[in-house]
XYZ file of C-alpha atoms in Angstrom:
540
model
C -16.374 -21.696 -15.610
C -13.215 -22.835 -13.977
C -11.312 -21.000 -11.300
C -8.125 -20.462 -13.106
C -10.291 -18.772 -16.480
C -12.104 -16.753 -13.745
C -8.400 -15.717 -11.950
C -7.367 -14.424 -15.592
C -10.592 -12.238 -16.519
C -10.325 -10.676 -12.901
C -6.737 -9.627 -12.738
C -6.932 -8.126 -16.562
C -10.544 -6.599 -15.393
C -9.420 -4.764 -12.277
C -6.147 -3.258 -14.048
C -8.502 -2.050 -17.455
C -11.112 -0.345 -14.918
C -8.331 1.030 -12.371
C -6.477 2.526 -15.798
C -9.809 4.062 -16.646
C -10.076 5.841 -13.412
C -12.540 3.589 -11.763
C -12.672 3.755 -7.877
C -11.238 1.333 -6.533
C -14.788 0.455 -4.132
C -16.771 0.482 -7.168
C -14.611 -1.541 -9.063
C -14.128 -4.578 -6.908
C -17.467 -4.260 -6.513
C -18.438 -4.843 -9.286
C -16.150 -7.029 -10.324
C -16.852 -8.765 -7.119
C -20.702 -9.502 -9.206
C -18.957 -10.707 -12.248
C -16.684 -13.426 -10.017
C -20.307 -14.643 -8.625
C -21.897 -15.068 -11.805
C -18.798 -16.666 -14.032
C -18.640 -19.095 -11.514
C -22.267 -19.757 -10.548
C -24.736 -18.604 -13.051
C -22.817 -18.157 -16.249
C -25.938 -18.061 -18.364
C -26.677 -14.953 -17.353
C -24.263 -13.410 -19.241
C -25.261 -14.698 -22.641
C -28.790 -14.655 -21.825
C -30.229 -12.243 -18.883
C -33.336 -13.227 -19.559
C -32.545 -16.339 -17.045
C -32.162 -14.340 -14.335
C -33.950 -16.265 -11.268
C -33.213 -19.608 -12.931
C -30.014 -20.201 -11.712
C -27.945 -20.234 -8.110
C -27.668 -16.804 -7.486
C -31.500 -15.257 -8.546
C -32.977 -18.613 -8.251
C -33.243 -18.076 -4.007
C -32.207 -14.373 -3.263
C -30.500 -14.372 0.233
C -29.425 -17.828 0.227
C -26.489 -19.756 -1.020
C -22.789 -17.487 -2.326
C -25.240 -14.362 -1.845
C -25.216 -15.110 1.845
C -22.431 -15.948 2.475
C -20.907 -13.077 1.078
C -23.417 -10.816 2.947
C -23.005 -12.116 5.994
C -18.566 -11.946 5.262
C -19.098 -7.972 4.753
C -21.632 -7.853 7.265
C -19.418 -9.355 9.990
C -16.052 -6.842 8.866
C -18.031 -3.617 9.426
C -19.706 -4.461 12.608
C -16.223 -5.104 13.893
C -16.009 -3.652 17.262
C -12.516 -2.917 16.350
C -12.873 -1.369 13.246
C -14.625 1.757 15.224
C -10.970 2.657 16.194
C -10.306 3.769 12.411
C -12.696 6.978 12.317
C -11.254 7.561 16.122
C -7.424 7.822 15.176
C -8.401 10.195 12.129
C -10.362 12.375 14.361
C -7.383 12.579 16.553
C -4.874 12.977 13.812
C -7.618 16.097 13.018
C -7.217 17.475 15.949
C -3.551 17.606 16.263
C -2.962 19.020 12.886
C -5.627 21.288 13.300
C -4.332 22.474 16.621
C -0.813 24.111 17.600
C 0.166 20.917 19.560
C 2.184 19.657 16.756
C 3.885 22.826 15.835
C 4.716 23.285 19.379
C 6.540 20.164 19.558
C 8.493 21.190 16.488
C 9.458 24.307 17.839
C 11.000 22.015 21.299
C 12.503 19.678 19.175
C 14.743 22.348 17.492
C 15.498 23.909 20.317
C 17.670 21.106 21.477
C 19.261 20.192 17.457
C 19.511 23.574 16.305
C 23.128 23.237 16.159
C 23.049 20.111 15.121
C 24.402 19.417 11.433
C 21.055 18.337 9.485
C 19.125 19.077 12.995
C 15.861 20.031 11.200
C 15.687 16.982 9.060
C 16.278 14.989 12.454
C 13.785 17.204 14.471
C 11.087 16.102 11.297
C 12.059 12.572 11.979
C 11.558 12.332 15.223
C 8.501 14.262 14.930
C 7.111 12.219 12.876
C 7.760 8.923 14.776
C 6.090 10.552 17.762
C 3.224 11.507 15.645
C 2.963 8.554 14.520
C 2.884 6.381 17.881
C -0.084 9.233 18.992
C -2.252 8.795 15.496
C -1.469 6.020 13.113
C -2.201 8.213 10.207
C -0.176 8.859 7.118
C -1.514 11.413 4.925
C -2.102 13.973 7.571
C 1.654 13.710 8.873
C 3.050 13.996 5.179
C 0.965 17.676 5.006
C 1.808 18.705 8.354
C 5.405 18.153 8.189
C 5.601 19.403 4.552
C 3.870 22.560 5.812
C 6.183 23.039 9.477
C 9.298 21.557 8.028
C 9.851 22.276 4.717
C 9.456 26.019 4.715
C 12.269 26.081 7.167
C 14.794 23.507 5.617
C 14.232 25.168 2.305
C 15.120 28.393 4.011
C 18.316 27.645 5.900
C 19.753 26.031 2.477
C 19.347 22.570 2.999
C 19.273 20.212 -0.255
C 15.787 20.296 -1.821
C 16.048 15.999 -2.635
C 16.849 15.917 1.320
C 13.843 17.909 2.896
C 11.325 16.366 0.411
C 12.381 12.513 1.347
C 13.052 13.364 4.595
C 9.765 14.789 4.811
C 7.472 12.030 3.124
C 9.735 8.710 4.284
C 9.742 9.987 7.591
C 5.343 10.945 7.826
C 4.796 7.934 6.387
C 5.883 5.823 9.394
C 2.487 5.917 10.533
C 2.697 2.304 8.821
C 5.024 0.587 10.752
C 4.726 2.371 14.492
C 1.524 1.567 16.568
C -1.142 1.935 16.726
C -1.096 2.000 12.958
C -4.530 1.650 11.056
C -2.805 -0.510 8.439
C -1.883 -2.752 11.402
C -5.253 -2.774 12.552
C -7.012 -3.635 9.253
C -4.998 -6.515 8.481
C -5.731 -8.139 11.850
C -9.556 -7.645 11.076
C -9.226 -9.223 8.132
C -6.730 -12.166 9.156
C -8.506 -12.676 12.350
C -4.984 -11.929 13.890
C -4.554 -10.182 17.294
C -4.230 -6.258 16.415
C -1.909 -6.305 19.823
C 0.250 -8.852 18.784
C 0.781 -6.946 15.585
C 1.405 -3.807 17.373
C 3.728 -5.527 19.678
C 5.554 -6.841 16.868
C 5.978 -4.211 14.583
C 7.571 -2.197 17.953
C 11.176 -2.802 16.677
C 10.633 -3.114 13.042
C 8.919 0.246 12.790
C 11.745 2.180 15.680
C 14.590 0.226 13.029
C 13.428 2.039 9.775
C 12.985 5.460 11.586
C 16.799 5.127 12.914
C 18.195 4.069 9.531
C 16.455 7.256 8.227
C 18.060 9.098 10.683
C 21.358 7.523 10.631
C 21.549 8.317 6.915
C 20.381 11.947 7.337
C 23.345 11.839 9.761
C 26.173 10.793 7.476
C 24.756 12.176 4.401
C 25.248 16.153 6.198
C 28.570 14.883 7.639
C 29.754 13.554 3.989
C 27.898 16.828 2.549
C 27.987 19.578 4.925
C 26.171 22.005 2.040
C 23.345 20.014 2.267
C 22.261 21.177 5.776
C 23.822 24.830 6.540
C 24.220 25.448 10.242
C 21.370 28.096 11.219
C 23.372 31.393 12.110
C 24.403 31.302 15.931
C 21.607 32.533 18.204
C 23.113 34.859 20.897
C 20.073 33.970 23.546
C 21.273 30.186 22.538
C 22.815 28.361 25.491
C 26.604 26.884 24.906
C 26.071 23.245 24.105
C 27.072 21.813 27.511
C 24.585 24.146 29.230
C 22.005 22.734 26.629
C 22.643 19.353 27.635
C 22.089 20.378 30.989
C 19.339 21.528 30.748
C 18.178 18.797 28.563
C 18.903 16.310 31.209
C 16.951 18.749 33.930
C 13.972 18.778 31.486
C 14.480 15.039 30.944
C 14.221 14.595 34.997
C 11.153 16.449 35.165
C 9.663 14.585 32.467
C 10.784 11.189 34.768
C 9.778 12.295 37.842
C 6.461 12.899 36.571
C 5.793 10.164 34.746
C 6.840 7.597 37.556
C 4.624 9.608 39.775
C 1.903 8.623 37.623
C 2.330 4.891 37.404
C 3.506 5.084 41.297
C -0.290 6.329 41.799
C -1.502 3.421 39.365
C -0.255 0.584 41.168
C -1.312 1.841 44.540
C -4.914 2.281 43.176
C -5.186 -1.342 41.612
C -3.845 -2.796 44.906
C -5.827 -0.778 47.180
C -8.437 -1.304 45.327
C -8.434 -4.406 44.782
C -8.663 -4.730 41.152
C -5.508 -7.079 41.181
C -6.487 -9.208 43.450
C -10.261 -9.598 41.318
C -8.286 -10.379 38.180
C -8.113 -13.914 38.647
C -3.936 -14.296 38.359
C -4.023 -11.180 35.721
C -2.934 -8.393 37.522
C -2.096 -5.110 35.897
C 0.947 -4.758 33.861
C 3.448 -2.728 36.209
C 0.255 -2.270 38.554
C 1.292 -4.604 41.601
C 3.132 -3.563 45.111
C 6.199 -5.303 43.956
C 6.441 -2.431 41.443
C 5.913 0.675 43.987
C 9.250 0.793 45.663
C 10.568 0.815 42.290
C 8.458 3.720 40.866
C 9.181 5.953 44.419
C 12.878 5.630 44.002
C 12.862 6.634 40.136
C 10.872 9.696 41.287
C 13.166 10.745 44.341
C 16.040 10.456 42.377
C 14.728 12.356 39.152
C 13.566 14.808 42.155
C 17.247 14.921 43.536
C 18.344 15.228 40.027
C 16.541 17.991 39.699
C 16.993 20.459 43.361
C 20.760 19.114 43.806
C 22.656 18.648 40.092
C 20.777 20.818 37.508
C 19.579 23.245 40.524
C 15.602 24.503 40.114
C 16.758 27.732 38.115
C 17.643 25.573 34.896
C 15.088 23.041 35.804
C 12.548 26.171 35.036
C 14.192 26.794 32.200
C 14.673 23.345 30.506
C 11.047 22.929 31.311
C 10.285 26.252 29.099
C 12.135 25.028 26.381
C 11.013 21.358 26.602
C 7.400 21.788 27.623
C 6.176 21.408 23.976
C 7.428 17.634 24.192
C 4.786 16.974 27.158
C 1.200 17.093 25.070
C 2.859 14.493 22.756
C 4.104 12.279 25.693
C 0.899 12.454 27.273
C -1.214 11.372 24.473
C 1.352 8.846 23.592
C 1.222 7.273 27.030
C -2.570 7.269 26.837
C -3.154 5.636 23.740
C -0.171 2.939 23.847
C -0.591 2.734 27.845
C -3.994 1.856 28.079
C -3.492 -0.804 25.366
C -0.200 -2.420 26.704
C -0.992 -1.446 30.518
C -3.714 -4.092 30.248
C -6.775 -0.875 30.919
C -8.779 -1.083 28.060
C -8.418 -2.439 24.011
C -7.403 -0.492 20.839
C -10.970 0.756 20.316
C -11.086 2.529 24.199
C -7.703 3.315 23.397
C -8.410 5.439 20.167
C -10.994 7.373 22.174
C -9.136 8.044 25.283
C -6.805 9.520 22.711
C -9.021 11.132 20.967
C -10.345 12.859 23.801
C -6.886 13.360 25.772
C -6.068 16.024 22.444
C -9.609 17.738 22.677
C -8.672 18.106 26.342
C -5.299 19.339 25.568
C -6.102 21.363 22.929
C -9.093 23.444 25.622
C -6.606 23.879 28.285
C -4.128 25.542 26.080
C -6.961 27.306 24.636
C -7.580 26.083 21.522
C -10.143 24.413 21.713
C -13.430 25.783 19.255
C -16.480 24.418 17.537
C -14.694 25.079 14.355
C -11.889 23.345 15.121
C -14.151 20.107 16.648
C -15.906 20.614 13.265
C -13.131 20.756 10.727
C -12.006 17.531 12.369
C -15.475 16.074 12.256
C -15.735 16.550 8.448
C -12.251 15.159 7.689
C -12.555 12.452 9.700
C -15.850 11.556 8.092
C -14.365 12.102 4.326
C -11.849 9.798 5.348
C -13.654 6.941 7.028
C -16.258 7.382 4.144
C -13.626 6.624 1.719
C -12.046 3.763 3.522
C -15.122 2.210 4.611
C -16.340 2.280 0.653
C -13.208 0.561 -0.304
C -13.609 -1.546 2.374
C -16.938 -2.894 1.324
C -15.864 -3.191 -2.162
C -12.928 -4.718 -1.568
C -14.163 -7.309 1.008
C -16.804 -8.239 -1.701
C -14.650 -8.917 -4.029
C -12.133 -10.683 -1.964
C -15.193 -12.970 -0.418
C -16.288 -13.523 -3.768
C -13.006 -14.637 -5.188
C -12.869 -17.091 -1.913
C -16.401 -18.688 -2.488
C -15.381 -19.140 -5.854
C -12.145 -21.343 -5.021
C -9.401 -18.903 -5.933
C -7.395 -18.831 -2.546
C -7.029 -22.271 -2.707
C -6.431 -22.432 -6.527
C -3.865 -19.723 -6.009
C -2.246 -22.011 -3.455
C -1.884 -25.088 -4.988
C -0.753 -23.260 -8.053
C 2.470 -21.787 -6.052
C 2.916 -24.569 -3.559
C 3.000 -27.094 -6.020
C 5.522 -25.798 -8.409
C 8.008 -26.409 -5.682
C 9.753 -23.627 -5.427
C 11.946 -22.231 -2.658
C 10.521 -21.087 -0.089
C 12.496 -17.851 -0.092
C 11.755 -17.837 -3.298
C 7.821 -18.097 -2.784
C 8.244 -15.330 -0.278
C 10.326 -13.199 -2.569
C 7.822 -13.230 -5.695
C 5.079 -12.377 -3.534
C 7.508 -9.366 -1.985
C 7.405 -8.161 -5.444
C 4.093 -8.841 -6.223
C 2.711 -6.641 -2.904
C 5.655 -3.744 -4.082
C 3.883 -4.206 -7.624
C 0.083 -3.743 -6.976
C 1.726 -0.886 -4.229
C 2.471 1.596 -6.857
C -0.785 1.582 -8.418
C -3.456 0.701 -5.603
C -4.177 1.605 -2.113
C -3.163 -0.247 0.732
C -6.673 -0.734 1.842
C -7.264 -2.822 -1.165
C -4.107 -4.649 -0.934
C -4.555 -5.907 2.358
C -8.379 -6.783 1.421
C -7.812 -8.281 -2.339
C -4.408 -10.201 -2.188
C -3.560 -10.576 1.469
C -6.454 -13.696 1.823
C -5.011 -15.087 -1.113
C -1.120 -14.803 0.109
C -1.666 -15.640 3.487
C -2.768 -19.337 3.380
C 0.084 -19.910 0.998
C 2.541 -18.608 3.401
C 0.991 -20.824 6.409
C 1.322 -23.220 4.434
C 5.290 -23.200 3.465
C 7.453 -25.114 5.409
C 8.296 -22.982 8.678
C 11.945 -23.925 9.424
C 12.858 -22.342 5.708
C 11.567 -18.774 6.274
C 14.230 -16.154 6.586
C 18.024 -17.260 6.420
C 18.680 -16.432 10.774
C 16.747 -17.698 13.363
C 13.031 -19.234 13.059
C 9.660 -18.428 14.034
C 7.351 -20.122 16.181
C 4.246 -21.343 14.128
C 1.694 -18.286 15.917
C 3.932 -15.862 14.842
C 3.819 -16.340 11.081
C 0.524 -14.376 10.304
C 2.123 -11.639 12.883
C 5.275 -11.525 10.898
C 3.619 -11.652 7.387
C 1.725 -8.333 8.721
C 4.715 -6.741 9.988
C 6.398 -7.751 6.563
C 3.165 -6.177 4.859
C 3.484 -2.900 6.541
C 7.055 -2.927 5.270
C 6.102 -3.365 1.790
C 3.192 -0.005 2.134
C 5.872 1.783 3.675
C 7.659 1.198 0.564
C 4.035 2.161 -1.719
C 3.413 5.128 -0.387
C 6.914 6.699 -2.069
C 6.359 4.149 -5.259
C 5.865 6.079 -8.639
C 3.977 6.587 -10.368
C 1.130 7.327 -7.515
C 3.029 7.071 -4.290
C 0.415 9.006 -2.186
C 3.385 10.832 -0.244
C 4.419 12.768 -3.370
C 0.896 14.481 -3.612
C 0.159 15.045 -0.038
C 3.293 16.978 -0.326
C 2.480 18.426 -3.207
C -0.459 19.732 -2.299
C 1.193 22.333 0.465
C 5.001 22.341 -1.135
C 5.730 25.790 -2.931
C 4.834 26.111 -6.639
C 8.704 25.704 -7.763
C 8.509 21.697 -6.498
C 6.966 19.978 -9.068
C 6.097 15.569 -8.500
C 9.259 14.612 -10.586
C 11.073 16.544 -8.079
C 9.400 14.843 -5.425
C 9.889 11.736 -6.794
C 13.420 12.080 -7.559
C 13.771 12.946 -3.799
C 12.545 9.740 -2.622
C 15.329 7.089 -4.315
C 17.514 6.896 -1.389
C 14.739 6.465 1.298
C 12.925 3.848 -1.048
C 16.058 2.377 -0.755
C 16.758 2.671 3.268
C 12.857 0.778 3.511
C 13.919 -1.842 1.036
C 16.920 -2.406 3.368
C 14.415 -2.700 6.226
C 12.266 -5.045 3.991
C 14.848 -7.184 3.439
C 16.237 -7.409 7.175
C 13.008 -8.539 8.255
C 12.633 -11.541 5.594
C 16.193 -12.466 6.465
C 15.973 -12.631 10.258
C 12.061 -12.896 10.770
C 12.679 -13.591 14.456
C 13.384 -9.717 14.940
C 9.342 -9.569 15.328
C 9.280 -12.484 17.825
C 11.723 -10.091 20.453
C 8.841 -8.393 22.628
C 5.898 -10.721 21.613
């Protein structure tokens, strides 16, 4: 049977047995079967008595059987893909722990007279949760069960807390080291740093134009976000600063300290030298002086302008910030500092929070196990998709369609903008109705060739690319587009993560209705990145 018949019964297949409320695993499994024999042995449909005549059953293990074994086989022995189950178990462990709500309760102490300082506090939460973790669905509750309570409370606009809420814990996406990021790579054979690297600015834009418009929405509608009643023990908002910038000096101090006591190491140990021209990133003796005067002046900062009375203080009301930092600057650190790769990384990070979470006594078997069994329902599901999806995907490749696909778009001639813009709509499409996981499996093999393949002086409308940065920009530009799925209707995942914890008066088309701006705010971001695609290209 011909490739373009075989493109036609899988699309209508997958949507009839994803309407029916067939998982998405099994279903491109199976489907994955019927691609193999339409195209191979199509004789066994009309007759299965044949079975063993043909292709396929005629030589079991050899042949589009193999291939396709050895294609799964070689995605989920990935050494990479080990950092999946690693970030979940560390996005377990925060929620599970008081780290999170700790950091909250820091982050309002310096915006709680801030007009709409909660909804900024839960942004900026949830872009530092989202540089420790990478996960989605676990920010989304957490948030929905700190956060909303206490918007809801103080009188601030349902619509506002809800999209604030679910746009902002889905950043996760876009912000390293993102799983989405890290899948896509695997799949593409494209370097997971790169990626991470890339999607740096892309993923720190969206979270400011969420913030910017939670800014001048309160300032245009004050009733949306009531001012908290004043707090007599609350310092005047100069002092605050104050001691913000005391805290801030602390937090300077020690963290130049740190890499001060890095470089030293890999010099006197000689690990620089051993590298063969590679030394550590911000690891040589060129970088010590440097490092010592940050520290003495945060440390004059600190005895001689704030004065050590509201250094204590600022620390007190700060301190919840650190665990965050910390875990931050392990995971991200090792990866960029040149230490280890994103699989050591994940662990380190992993095990930084279990550390964290002892010392500040929190640490339990229940709490090791909770995180154990979520982060084993979780890889389980993604690894099941995974294997489904990659069969059906490697199946659809053997069979031609990639390349049928290709010429089918490249030779209508189209713009390229154009080419780009139908598959934009395409990825937003299959968004609202499947997850990401089998996006990124099913239709990014397909799109990717294609977009190798258009001429690279026409993408985006400023600037250009450099020919290795296209598959790194089509991933960033993916992760845009599942930002934009997880708030789709009808099954944006967002609305019933918050669901799930939001009080019984909320119901999804109020969630839903809540998310129409910030759909719109990523859309903006979407559409900043296909116009000036060199905005990836700026720390790579």
């Amino acid at each position: 049977m011909d490739i373009g018949t075989i493109s036609l019964i899988l699309m209508v297949a997958l949507i009839v047995l994803l309407a029916i409320g067939m998982p998405l695993g099994l279903a491109s499994a199976s489907l994955a079967v019927l691609v193999l024999v339409l195209k191979f042995e199509p004789t066994l449909l009309l007759n299965p008595f044949s079975f063993g005549d043909g292709i396929l059953t005629g030589r079991p293990g050899t042949g589009p059987l193999y291939i396709l074994a050895q294609k799964i086989y070689g995605l989920l022995t990935d050494y990479v893909l080990i950092s999946v189950p690693l970030f979940i178990f560390m996005a377990s462990l925060l929620e599970r722990s008081g780290i999170a709500r700790d950091m909250y309760s820091s982050l309002n102490v310096w915006l709680s007279r801030t007009r709409g300082g909660i909804a900024i506090v839960t942004s900026i939460m949830a872009v530092i949760m989202a540089a420790m973790s990478g996960i989605i669905g676990g920010e989304v509750v957490l948030l929905g069960l700190i956060a909303l309570p206490q918007m809801l409370r103080l009188g601030y606009d349902q619509n506002l807390a809800i999209g604030v809420i679910c746009a902002s814990g889905s950043l996760g996406t876009m912000i390293p080291p993102s799983i989405v990021l890290i899948i896509y790579g695997l799949i593409t054979e494209t370097s997971i740093k790169s990626l991470f690297t890339a999607s740096f600015i892309p993923g720190f834009m969206l979270a400011s134009m969420i913030i910017l418009y939670i800014i001048i929405r309160t300032r245009l509608n004050p009733h949306h976000a009531p001012l908290p009643e004043p707090d007599p023990n609350d310092p005047e908002p100069a002092e605050k600063r104050k001691l913000f910038g005391a805290f801030m000096s602390i937090v300077v101090a020690g963290f130049s300290t740190v890499l001060f006591i890095r470089a030293a190491f890999f010099e006197l140990s000689g690990s620089n030298a051993a590298s063969q021209g590679e030394p550590a990133r911000l690891g040589t003796a060129d970088y010590l002086p440097w490092f010592a005067g940050i520290t003495i002046v945060a440390l004059l900062l600190i005895f001689f302008v704030f004065g050590r009375q509201r250094a204590k203080i600022g620390w007190e009301m700060g301190k919840g910030l650190v665990a965050p930092l910390v875990v931050i600057g392990v995971v991200l650190g090792s990866i960029y500092g040149g230490i280890t790769g994103i699989t050591e990384a994940a662990g380190m990070g992993a095990f930084a929070v279990l550390v964290i979470a002892i010392l500040r006594g929190e640490g339990s078997f229940e709490l090791v196990w909770d995180s154990l069994m979520r982060t084993l329902k979780s890889t389980g599901t993604i690894i099941w998709v995974t294997i489904g999806a990659a069969a059906l995907a490697g199946a659809y490749t053997i069979a031609g369609g990639p390349q049928y696909v290709a010429d089918l778009i490249v030779g209508q001639e189209l713009p390229t903008m154009l080419v780009i813009l139908v598959m934009m709509l395409i990825l937003l499409f299959m968004g609202a109705f499947m997850d990401w996981v089998g996006i990124v499996l099913l239709i990014i093999p397909v799109f990717l060739p294609i977009v190798l393949r258009l001429p690279i002086e026409e993408i985006g409308v400023f600037g250009q690319l450099e020919p290795s940065h296209v598959a790194i920009w089509f991933g960033v530009v993916f992760c845009m587009n599942m930002q934009v799925s997880f708030l789709s209707p009808p099954f944006g995942p967002a609305a019933f993560y918050l669901k799930s914890v939001a009080p019984p008066h909320i119901s999804l088309t109020d969630i839903f209705r809540g998310f129409l701006p910030f759909i719109g705010i990523q859309l903006l971001a979407l559409s900043v990145l296909l116009i000036w695609p060199g905005i990836i290209a700026l720390l790579l």
